mmCIF file of C-alpha atoms in Angstrom:
data_model
loop_
_atom_site.group_PDB
_atom_site.id
_atom_site.type_symbol
_atom_site.label_atom_id
_atom_site.label_comp_id
_atom_site.label_asym_id
_atom_site.label_seq_id
_atom_site.Cartn_x
_atom_site.Cartn_y
_atom_site.Cartn_z
ATOM 1 C CA MET K 295 103.458 202.317 -87.238
ATOM 2 C CA SER K 296 100.831 202.347 -84.542
ATOM 3 C CA ALA K 297 103.128 200.773 -81.991
ATOM 4 C CA LEU K 298 105.626 203.575 -82.480
ATOM 5 C CA ILE K 299 103.161 206.361 -81.660
ATOM 6 C CA SER K 300 103.542 207.349 -78.024
ATOM 7 C CA ASP K 301 100.868 208.769 -75.750
ATOM 8 C CA GLN K 302 103.030 211.889 -75.342
ATOM 9 C CA GLU K 303 102.871 212.577 -79.089
ATOM 10 C CA ILE K 304 99.066 212.567 -79.221
ATOM 11 C CA HIS K 305 97.995 213.982 -75.856
ATOM 12 C CA HIS K 306 97.142 217.380 -77.423
ATOM 13 C CA GLU K 307 94.418 215.900 -79.659
ATOM 14 C CA SER K 308 91.005 217.436 -79.057
ATOM 15 C CA GLU K 309 88.859 215.632 -81.650
ATOM 16 C CA PHE K 310 88.816 213.491 -84.778
ATOM 17 C CA VAL K 311 87.204 214.441 -88.052
ATOM 18 C CA TRP K 312 85.994 211.377 -89.946
ATOM 19 C CA LEU K 313 85.548 211.839 -93.690
ATOM 20 C CA GLU K 314 83.491 208.667 -94.072
ATOM 21 C CA ASP K 315 81.519 206.246 -91.944
ATOM 22 C CA ILE K 316 84.033 204.094 -90.052
ATOM 23 C CA SER K 317 81.500 201.688 -88.538
ATOM 24 C CA ALA K 318 81.942 199.133 -91.337
ATOM 25 C CA LEU K 319 85.758 199.282 -91.375
ATOM 26 C CA ASP K 320 87.732 196.501 -89.687
ATOM 27 C CA TYR K 321 90.766 198.764 -89.477
ATOM 28 C CA VAL K 322 92.284 202.034 -90.604
ATOM 29 C CA ARG K 323 95.954 202.837 -90.988
ATOM 30 C CA GLN K 324 97.294 205.614 -88.796
ATOM 31 C CA SER K 325 100.360 207.762 -89.136
ATOM 32 C CA LEU K 326 101.722 210.779 -87.332
ATOM 33 C CA ASP K 327 102.280 213.488 -89.936
ATOM 34 C CA ARG K 328 103.996 216.854 -89.706
ATOM 35 C CA LEU K 329 101.397 219.433 -90.713
ATOM 36 C CA PRO K 330 101.442 223.225 -90.857
ATOM 37 C CA THR K 331 98.339 223.763 -88.668
ATOM 38 C CA ARG K 332 96.575 222.388 -85.570
ATOM 39 C CA ARG K 333 93.214 222.229 -87.336
ATOM 40 C CA GLY K 334 91.741 221.797 -90.779
ATOM 41 C CA ARG K 335 91.878 219.070 -93.368
ATOM 42 C CA PRO K 336 95.456 218.130 -94.200
ATOM 43 C CA ALA K 337 96.707 217.679 -97.743
ATOM 44 C CA TYR K 338 96.879 213.986 -98.588
ATOM 45 C CA HIS K 339 99.925 212.660 -100.482
ATOM 46 C CA ARG K 340 99.563 208.867 -100.379
ATOM 47 C CA ASP K 341 97.948 206.293 -102.610
ATOM 48 C CA GLY K 342 94.477 205.392 -101.448
ATOM 49 C CA ARG K 343 92.288 207.702 -99.428
ATOM 50 C CA MET K 344 92.277 209.673 -96.223
ATOM 51 C CA VAL K 345 89.546 208.456 -93.854
ATOM 52 C CA GLY K 346 90.024 210.964 -91.035
ATOM 53 C CA TYR K 347 92.414 213.162 -89.102
ATOM 54 C CA ALA K 348 93.061 214.571 -85.643
ATOM 55 C CA VAL K 349 92.491 218.172 -84.600
ATOM 56 C CA LEU K 350 94.827 219.529 -81.929
ATOM 57 C CA GLY K 351 93.918 221.716 -78.975
ATOM 58 C CA THR K 352 95.193 225.270 -78.645
ATOM 59 C CA ASP K 353 97.801 224.128 -76.110
ATOM 60 C CA ALA K 354 99.664 222.122 -78.800
ATOM 61 C CA LYS K 355 103.003 223.718 -79.611
ATOM 62 C CA ALA K 356 104.639 223.737 -83.009
ATOM 63 C CA SER K 357 108.071 222.231 -83.431
ATOM 64 C CA PRO K 358 110.616 224.999 -82.792
ATOM 65 C CA THR K 359 112.742 223.881 -85.743
ATOM 66 C CA SER K 360 110.132 223.177 -88.428
ATOM 67 C CA GLY K 361 107.107 225.157 -87.207
ATOM 68 C CA THR K 362 104.917 222.121 -87.876
ATOM 69 C CA PHE K 363 102.505 220.151 -85.699
ATOM 70 C CA ARG K 364 102.436 216.349 -85.406
ATOM 71 C CA ARG K 365 98.899 215.142 -86.091
ATOM 72 C CA ARG K 366 97.432 211.711 -86.706
ATOM 73 C CA VAL K 367 96.017 210.973 -90.119
ATOM 74 C CA PHE K 368 93.879 207.873 -90.752
ATOM 75 C CA TRP K 369 93.925 206.311 -94.215
ATOM 76 C CA LEU K 370 93.431 203.198 -96.349
ATOM 77 C CA LEU K 371 95.163 201.867 -99.447
ATOM 78 C CA PRO K 372 93.459 200.323 -102.501
ATOM 79 C CA HIS K 373 94.576 196.794 -101.480
ATOM 80 C CA ASP K 374 93.234 197.076 -97.907
ATOM 81 C CA ARG K 375 90.464 194.767 -96.725
ATOM 82 C CA ASP K 376 87.566 197.197 -97.250
ATOM 83 C CA SER K 377 88.305 197.321 -101.010
ATOM 84 C CA ALA K 378 89.861 193.873 -101.484
ATOM 85 C CA PRO K 379 88.315 191.481 -98.913
ATOM 86 C CA GLU K 380 90.063 188.427 -100.402
ATOM 87 C CA GLY K 381 93.323 190.261 -101.043
ATOM 88 C CA LEU K 382 96.613 190.758 -99.246
ATOM 89 C CA TYR K 383 94.999 191.536 -95.870
ATOM 90 C CA ALA K 384 92.187 188.968 -95.971
ATOM 91 C CA ARG K 385 93.571 187.343 -92.806
ATOM 92 C CA GLY K 386 95.900 189.940 -91.321
ATOM 93 C CA THR K 387 96.430 193.668 -91.080
ATOM 94 C CA PRO K 388 99.246 196.071 -91.860
ATOM 95 C CA ALA K 389 101.590 197.094 -89.033
ATOM 96 C CA GLU K 390 100.048 200.560 -88.730
ATOM 97 C CA ALA K 391 96.467 199.260 -88.555
ATOM 98 C CA VAL K 392 94.216 200.179 -85.656
ATOM 99 C CA ASP K 393 90.586 199.362 -84.849
ATOM 100 C CA PRO K 394 88.739 202.632 -85.592
ATOM 101 C CA GLY K 395 86.134 201.863 -82.923
ATOM 102 C CA SER K 396 88.853 201.830 -80.265
ATOM 103 C CA LEU K 397 90.172 205.296 -81.112
ATOM 104 C CA SER K 398 89.619 208.439 -79.112
ATOM 105 C CA PRO K 399 91.554 211.706 -79.038
ATOM 106 C CA GLY K 400 94.774 211.262 -77.090
ATOM 107 C CA ALA K 401 94.492 207.439 -77.016
ATOM 108 C CA LYS K 402 96.392 205.148 -79.371
ATOM 109 C CA GLY K 403 93.633 202.600 -79.895
ATOM 110 C CA ARG K 404 94.152 198.862 -80.193
ATOM 111 C CA ARG K 405 95.109 196.435 -82.904
ATOM 112 C CA PRO K 406 92.113 195.142 -84.856
ATOM 113 C CA ALA K 407 90.673 191.663 -84.395
ATOM 114 C CA ARG K 408 91.429 189.127 -87.099
ATOM 115 C CA PRO K 409 88.581 188.273 -89.478
ATOM 116 C CA GLY K 410 86.408 185.601 -87.918
ATOM 117 C CA LYS K 411 87.990 186.230 -84.506
ATOM 118 C CA ARG K 412 85.976 189.268 -83.407
ATOM 119 C CA GLY K 413 86.971 190.567 -80.015
ATOM 120 C CA ARG K 414 90.447 188.994 -80.102
ATOM 121 C CA PRO K 415 93.109 191.476 -81.217
ATOM 122 C CA GLU K 416 95.972 190.313 -83.412
ATOM 123 C CA SER K 417 99.212 189.404 -81.671
#
């Protein structure tokens, strides 16, 4: 969940790679995944599609126990608002949703505005 990602966990991010145009998306889901490298496109093992991912700086250290790096991955599911505007999330967003326009490397971003309430984040 977005709220569970701490600034400390993402402060080594150097850039995002977006795999599609995010300007028309009300939200993307974000998760912090354990990945084998600091850079490069991660393998994607969820339903739906990966929209983007974080690249880590060279100062990011791998976990001493697993040898993996924690990197943010941004994704959407088939029932999310971009694919199903009148569906499950017509009026709300999933817990891990974040406004893609509010994201920057090392910053968590903010909750998206509700449809029809632009500029007012969800509570």
